[in-house]
Every structure is written in C-alpha cells, then in structure tokens.
Short mmCIF file of C-alpha atoms in Angstrom, two decimals:
data_model
loop_
_atom_site.label_atom_id
_atom_site.label_comp_id
_atom_site.label_asym_id
_atom_site.label_seq_id
_atom_site.Cartn_x
_atom_site.Cartn_y
_atom_site.Cartn_z
CA MET M 7 19.95 -5.13 -5.45
CA SER M 8 17.29 -5.59 -8.03
CA LEU M 9 14.72 -2.68 -7.99
CA THR M 10 11.81 -4.87 -9.12
CA PHE M 11 9.54 -6.73 -6.92
CA PHE M 12 8.50 -9.52 -9.29
CA THR M 13 9.52 -11.41 -12.48
CA TRP M 14 7.50 -13.06 -14.97
CA ALA M 15 8.56 -16.82 -15.73
CA ASP M 16 6.49 -19.73 -17.35
CA GLY M 17 3.36 -17.96 -16.87
CA HIS M 18 3.65 -17.15 -13.22
CA TYR M 19 4.82 -14.07 -11.04
CA VAL M 20 8.15 -15.10 -9.11
CA ALA M 21 8.85 -12.66 -6.07
CA THR M 22 12.42 -11.04 -5.80
CA ASP M 23 13.94 -10.10 -2.48
CA MET M 24 12.11 -6.75 -2.70
CA SER M 25 8.82 -8.84 -2.14
CA ILE M 26 9.67 -10.82 0.73
CA SER M 27 8.12 -10.02 4.14
CA PRO M 28 10.66 -8.93 6.77
CA TRP M 29 8.95 -11.10 9.21
CA SER M 30 9.07 -14.37 7.21
CA GLN M 31 11.28 -15.46 4.23
CA GLY M 32 8.55 -17.85 3.33
CA GLN M 33 5.95 -15.20 2.62
CA LEU M 34 5.51 -11.77 0.71
CA SER M 35 4.82 -8.41 2.29
CA GLY M 36 1.12 -6.99 1.79
CA THR M 37 2.46 -4.05 -0.05
CA SER M 38 3.76 -6.02 -2.94
CA VAL M 39 0.74 -8.26 -2.93
CA GLY M 40 -1.48 -5.16 -3.18
CA ALA M 41 0.38 -3.88 -5.99
CA LEU M 42 0.37 -7.19 -7.84
CA LEU M 43 -3.50 -7.44 -7.51
CA ALA M 44 -3.86 -3.90 -8.55
CA ARG M 45 -1.95 -4.63 -11.89
CA GLU M 46 -4.25 -7.45 -12.49
CA LEU M 47 -7.22 -5.26 -11.85
CA GLU M 48 -5.90 -2.59 -14.09
CA THR M 49 -6.37 -4.70 -17.05
CA HIS M 50 -10.08 -4.14 -16.49
CA CYS M 51 -9.92 -0.35 -16.47
CA PRO M 52 -12.16 1.33 -18.95
CA ASP M 53 -10.39 3.10 -21.79
CA SER M 54 -10.33 6.64 -20.41
CA GLY M 55 -12.29 9.07 -17.99
CA PHE M 56 -12.25 6.63 -15.03
CA VAL M 57 -10.70 6.58 -11.80
CA PRO M 58 -10.00 3.52 -9.56
CA ALA M 59 -12.19 5.27 -6.74
CA ARG M 60 -11.92 2.26 -4.39
CA PHE M 61 -9.51 -0.71 -3.95
CA THR M 62 -10.04 -3.17 -1.15
CA MET M 63 -7.82 -6.14 -0.43
CA ASP M 64 -8.45 -8.98 1.91
CA LEU M 65 -5.38 -10.88 3.24
CA PHE M 66 -6.88 -13.97 4.96
CA ARG M 67 -3.95 -16.54 4.10
CA PRO M 68 -0.17 -15.68 3.76
CA VAL M 69 0.91 -15.25 0.08
CA LEU M 70 3.88 -17.64 -0.16
CA ASN M 71 7.33 -17.05 -1.77
CA GLU M 72 6.33 -19.36 -4.51
CA PRO M 73 5.05 -19.10 -8.14
CA ILE M 74 1.97 -16.99 -8.18
CA THR M 75 -1.16 -17.11 -10.51
CA VAL M 76 -3.54 -14.25 -10.64
CA ASN M 77 -7.19 -14.44 -11.75
CA SER M 78 -9.56 -11.80 -12.38
CA HIS M 79 -13.10 -10.87 -13.85
CA VAL M 80 -15.52 -8.06 -14.31
CA VAL M 81 -18.37 -8.16 -11.95
CA ARG M 82 -20.38 -5.15 -13.01
CA ASP M 83 -19.91 -3.02 -16.18
CA GLY M 84 -21.91 0.21 -16.55
CA ASN M 85 -21.71 3.67 -18.24
CA ARG M 86 -20.41 5.30 -14.98
CA ILE M 87 -19.05 2.43 -12.94
CA ARG M 88 -17.25 -0.68 -13.52
CA VAL M 89 -16.27 -3.30 -10.78
CA ALA M 90 -13.66 -6.16 -11.01
CA ASP M 91 -12.52 -8.72 -8.83
CA ALA M 92 -8.94 -10.48 -8.71
CA ALA M 93 -7.38 -13.21 -6.64
CA ILE M 94 -4.05 -14.82 -6.01
CA VAL M 95 -3.97 -18.71 -6.15
CA GLN M 96 -1.30 -20.93 -4.73
CA HIS M 97 -1.87 -24.69 -4.10
CA ASP M 98 -5.34 -24.38 -5.60
CA GLN M 99 -6.16 -21.91 -2.84
CA ILE M 100 -7.10 -18.33 -3.05
CA ARG M 101 -4.46 -16.64 -0.67
CA ALA M 102 -5.62 -13.03 -1.11
CA ARG M 103 -8.34 -11.39 -3.16
CA ALA M 104 -9.16 -7.73 -4.06
CA SER M 105 -11.80 -5.64 -5.81
CA VAL M 106 -11.76 -2.37 -7.57
CA MET M 107 -14.61 0.19 -8.36
CA TYR M 108 -13.89 2.36 -11.24
CA LEU M 109 -15.92 5.72 -11.28
CA THR M 110 -16.18 7.92 -14.33
CA THR M 111 -14.93 11.63 -13.87
CA GLY M 112 -17.03 14.65 -14.54
CA GLU M 113 -17.77 18.13 -13.48
CA GLN M 114 -17.62 19.12 -9.97
CA PRO M 115 -21.09 20.14 -8.57
CA PRO M 116 -21.66 23.61 -7.40
CA GLY M 117 -21.24 24.93 -3.86
CA GLN M 118 -18.93 24.76 -1.13
CA VAL M 119 -18.23 21.68 1.08
CA TRP M 120 -16.01 21.59 4.33
CA HIS M 121 -12.91 19.70 4.15
CA THR M 122 -9.73 19.54 6.21
CA ASP M 123 -6.89 22.05 5.25
CA ASP M 124 -4.13 20.43 7.15
CA ASP M 125 -0.86 21.07 5.69
CA LEU M 126 0.67 17.62 4.53
CA PRO M 127 4.55 17.43 5.19
CA VAL M 128 6.61 16.64 2.11
CA PRO M 129 10.27 15.83 2.10
CA THR M 130 12.77 17.75 -0.02
CA SER M 131 14.07 16.04 -3.18
CA ASP M 132 17.61 15.73 -1.63
CA GLN M 133 15.98 13.84 1.26
CA VAL M 134 14.13 11.30 -0.94
CA GLY M 135 17.06 10.43 -3.13
CA PRO M 136 16.81 8.26 -6.41
CA ILE M 137 13.93 6.19 -7.19
CA GLY M 138 13.98 2.92 -5.26
CA ALA M 139 15.85 4.42 -2.34
CA PRO M 140 14.63 3.29 1.13
CA PRO M 141 11.47 4.82 2.43
CA LEU M 142 11.51 7.87 4.69
CA PHE M 143 9.69 8.20 8.01
CA LYS M 144 8.40 11.32 9.95
CA SER M 145 7.19 11.49 13.65
CA GLY M 146 5.65 14.47 14.98
CA ASP M 147 7.69 17.52 14.53
CA HIS M 148 10.88 15.65 13.84
CA ASP M 149 12.52 15.73 10.36
CA TRP M 150 12.30 12.96 7.73
CA SER M 151 14.67 9.88 8.39
CA GLN M 152 15.44 6.50 6.88
CA ASP M 153 16.12 5.11 10.35
CA PHE M 154 13.42 2.87 11.63
CA ALA M 155 14.36 3.75 15.40
CA SER M 156 13.16 7.39 14.59
CA GLY M 157 9.60 6.23 14.57
CA GLN M 158 9.78 4.18 17.76
CA ASN M 159 7.44 6.57 19.69
CA SER M 160 3.82 7.68 20.38
CA GLU M 161 3.78 10.57 17.97
CA ARG M 162 1.80 11.01 14.70
CA LYS M 163 3.63 9.52 11.79
CA CYS M 164 4.11 9.88 8.01
CA VAL M 165 6.02 7.51 5.48
CA TRP M 166 7.11 8.71 2.12
CA HIS M 167 8.06 6.17 -0.79
CA ASN M 168 9.84 6.81 -4.11
CA LEU M 169 8.58 3.61 -5.72
CA GLU M 170 10.38 1.47 -8.21
CA PHE M 171 9.55 -1.14 -10.65
CA LEU M 172 6.90 -3.81 -10.09
CA VAL M 173 7.47 -6.56 -12.70
CA ASP M 174 10.73 -6.90 -14.53
CA ASP M 175 11.64 -3.30 -15.79
CA GLU M 176 8.08 -2.29 -16.07
CA PRO M 177 7.52 0.88 -13.87
CA MET M 178 4.74 0.96 -11.46
CA SER M 179 1.61 2.55 -12.57
CA PRO M 180 -0.05 5.17 -10.48
CA PHE M 181 -2.92 2.85 -9.35
CA GLU M 182 -0.18 0.20 -8.46
CA ARG M 183 1.88 2.76 -6.34
CA ALA M 184 -1.47 3.63 -4.46
CA ALA M 185 -2.24 -0.01 -3.75
CA PHE M 186 1.09 -0.70 -2.73
CA LEU M 187 1.32 2.01 -0.14
CA GLY M 188 -2.01 1.20 1.28
CA ASP M 189 -0.78 -1.74 3.24
CA ALA M 190 1.68 0.58 4.92
CA THR M 191 -1.13 2.21 6.79
CA SER M 192 -0.87 -0.36 9.33
CA MET M 193 2.74 0.71 10.22
CA VAL M 194 1.99 4.23 10.11
CA CYS M 195 -0.96 4.11 12.44
CA ASN M 196 -0.22 1.25 14.64
CA TRP M 197 3.34 1.91 15.28
CA GLY M 198 4.15 2.90 18.77
CA THR M 199 6.67 2.96 21.60
CA GLU M 200 7.01 -0.89 21.61
CA GLY M 201 6.91 -1.22 17.93
CA VAL M 202 3.97 -2.56 15.85
CA GLY M 203 1.48 -4.87 17.77
CA TYR M 204 -1.17 -5.31 15.05
CA ILE M 205 -1.08 -7.32 11.73
CA ASN M 206 -3.59 -6.07 9.09
CA CYS M 207 -6.24 -8.51 7.59
CA ASP M 208 -7.32 -6.02 4.93
CA VAL M 209 -6.67 -2.78 3.08
CA THR M 210 -9.20 -0.23 1.68
CA VAL M 211 -7.74 2.72 -0.53
CA THR M 212 -10.21 5.50 -1.74
CA LEU M 213 -8.94 7.75 -4.43
CA SER M 214 -10.39 10.84 -5.86
CA ARG M 215 -7.46 10.88 -8.26
CA LEU M 216 -4.20 8.90 -9.12
CA PRO M 217 -0.88 9.95 -7.78
CA GLU M 218 1.37 12.09 -9.85
CA GLY M 219 5.09 11.01 -10.30
CA SER M 220 6.69 8.17 -8.55
CA GLU M 221 6.52 9.53 -4.95
CA VAL M 222 3.56 8.94 -2.71
CA GLY M 223 3.03 9.52 1.11
CA LEU M 224 0.80 8.58 3.92
CA ARG M 225 -0.03 10.50 7.06
CA ALA M 226 -1.72 8.83 10.11
CA LEU M 227 -5.04 10.19 10.36
CA ASP M 228 -6.74 8.34 13.40
CA GLN M 229 -6.38 4.82 15.26
CA VAL M 230 -9.10 3.40 17.25
CA ALA M 231 -8.48 0.07 19.14
CA ALA M 232 -10.26 -1.98 21.60
CA GLN M 233 -10.22 -5.69 22.57
CA GLY M 234 -7.23 -6.50 20.30
CA ILE M 235 -9.00 -4.99 17.23
CA SER M 236 -7.46 -1.81 15.53
CA VAL M 237 -9.28 0.27 12.89
CA ALA M 238 -6.59 2.67 11.30
CA THR M 239 -7.11 5.39 8.94
CA ALA M 240 -4.49 7.46 6.91
CA THR M 241 -4.37 10.15 4.37
CA MET M 242 -2.61 9.31 1.09
CA TYR M 243 -1.12 12.11 -0.81
CA ASP M 244 1.72 13.25 -3.28
CA ARG M 245 3.61 16.42 -3.93
CA THR M 246 0.51 18.21 -5.34
CA GLY M 247 -1.82 17.34 -2.41
CA PRO M 248 -4.20 14.82 -0.94
CA LEU M 249 -5.37 11.80 -3.05
CA GLY M 250 -7.77 9.96 -0.62
CA THR M 251 -7.63 7.82 2.45
CA SER M 252 -6.42 4.36 3.34
CA VAL M 253 -7.91 2.04 6.09
CA VAL M 254 -6.83 -1.00 7.51
CA ASN M 255 -8.49 -3.42 9.97
CA SER M 256 -5.95 -5.23 12.27
CA LEU M 257 -5.78 -7.99 14.80
CA SER M 258 -3.44 -8.00 18.02
CA ASN M 259 -0.19 -9.63 17.36
CA ALA M 260 1.10 -8.85 20.93
CA ARG M 261 2.93 -12.41 21.16
CA ARG M 262 4.85 -11.47 18.18
CA GLN M 263 5.32 -7.70 18.77
CA VAL M 264 7.66 -6.34 15.94
CA ASP M 265 10.28 -4.11 17.36
CA LEU M 266 11.36 -1.80 14.64
CA ALA M 267 13.92 0.16 16.65
CA GLY M 268 16.69 -2.20 15.57
CA TYR M 269 16.16 -1.55 12.03
CA GLY M 270 18.55 0.87 10.31
CA ALA M 271 18.46 2.59 6.84
CA ALA M 272 20.09 -0.46 5.20
CA LYS M 273 17.30 -3.02 6.08
CA ALA M 274 14.68 -0.27 5.45
CA ALA M 275 15.36 -0.92 1.69
CA LEU M 276 13.58 -4.27 2.25
CA VAL M 277 10.84 -3.36 4.41
CA HIS M 278 7.79 -1.76 2.86
CA GLY M 279 4.79 -2.46 5.07
CA SER M 280 3.76 -4.13 8.32
CA ARG M 281 3.37 -7.58 7.18
#
C-alpha cells in the first residue's frame, strides 16, 4: 500500500486510497483535506520566527474523490502577524476552506501563570511501529491498541499517529501533521458506547509550537452536547509535551451512526478521522 495521501498530476492533486473516507468511496477524509489545505497555506509562511498559531477549516461540502485545485492568498501581512486563506475547488465550487494565523515568536513575559499539569500518555516506540503504521487508540487506563473495538466505550480516549507522506514522496511538514490530526478530534471526543454519532463541520487547531518528529497525539479534553450539536476539545501533543488544542463543532449523525467496533487493525490503516 502506498504511504502517500495524494499525487500531483496535470496541475491537480489526485487522492490515493489513503485519503478516501471510510464512510464513502466517493469523498475524502477530513484529515487528508486538512493536511492538503495546510500545505497550501504553508506557502505563505514568513521566512522564520513565526508559528502557525491558529488553523481553522470549514467542511461545508464533501471533497470529492476527483482531481483537486487549491487556491490561496494573503489577507493580512504585518511585522508580527500574517493571515492567509485557502480553498479547495471542484466543479467551480468551493468544497472546503481554511485560514491560518501566523504569529511571531518572542521572549516569554515574566511571572507565573496557572496551567494544567496532567500527564499525557505516550506509547512506546515498539507499540507505535514504523512510520505509516496504523494509528493507536487508548481508552481510560487500558493499554494502547490498533483495534478499533478497544475504543467502543464511554471512557476518555487518546489517538496516536506516526504520520507518513502527504504528496508523492514528500514527507509531511510539522504544520501539515498538526492540521491532519485536528480532524481526528471528533473521533477522540465523540466516540462512545455505540460508535460515533456526530459528524464535524469544522476544525480549529491552536498551536504554541509545532510538533517534533513524525508522531503526534490527541487526548480528549471535553465534550459538551445538546440538541444534536456537539462541541469537542482535545489536547494535541508529541513526545516532548503539549502543543496546543483542537476544537470541532459537530452535528448529530444519528441516522448514520458509525459503529467502529467491527474495524480491526487492518482496516485502521485506511481510517484517519471521523469523516
């Protein structure tokens, strides 16, 4: 199986099997869409000393399993801030859009500020396996597993990815990894005893720094739901500690509840989010 999500051909991105949504062969997963939009937005990153502090993606139409065009432009350019927008276009329609806010780095202000000191669980290198291996899941006090059935419960969840190539043989950048994993927030936070009953309409990733290495994790932080609308928040982190947070707003998908208990480790290789 190819470990890349897209190829570049005739001026368009073409999805591989790694990008296909597990719920529809005709559309792409939100994780791969997020990484592709981040790749485009990264072309507007200032030369040095800036962090993509906020990435927001709106998923208001399915991105089809067809050739993709991505457009972008700078909205605001200043000494300490740069904002850029990007959009995926198919059939002359914007299918998904994203924005990034780059902030300049600097010296930390003096004083002490409260922050959570919860330990973030990290799998061993042997558990993770080689780059491109299926993601790992953890529920409550249980050990890490590649089996989706291990997460079909009401306990707090984590997911851990060892991410691969994005386009052809080009490794993912740290920003692309963070944007990719942001869409998995819905699965980590909205996954319960009956599977996943929500489909997210957006993703917002906030970063104080970029991930180090190819491994990135998410840990459920909170989920608030009422009248078929869910707001879910997760902590994004790597082996050295927290990076920031990710938030998704989701709509009830009760009529198409996704039962993940039947997914084993083999199918996990093709499932990278909740869309």
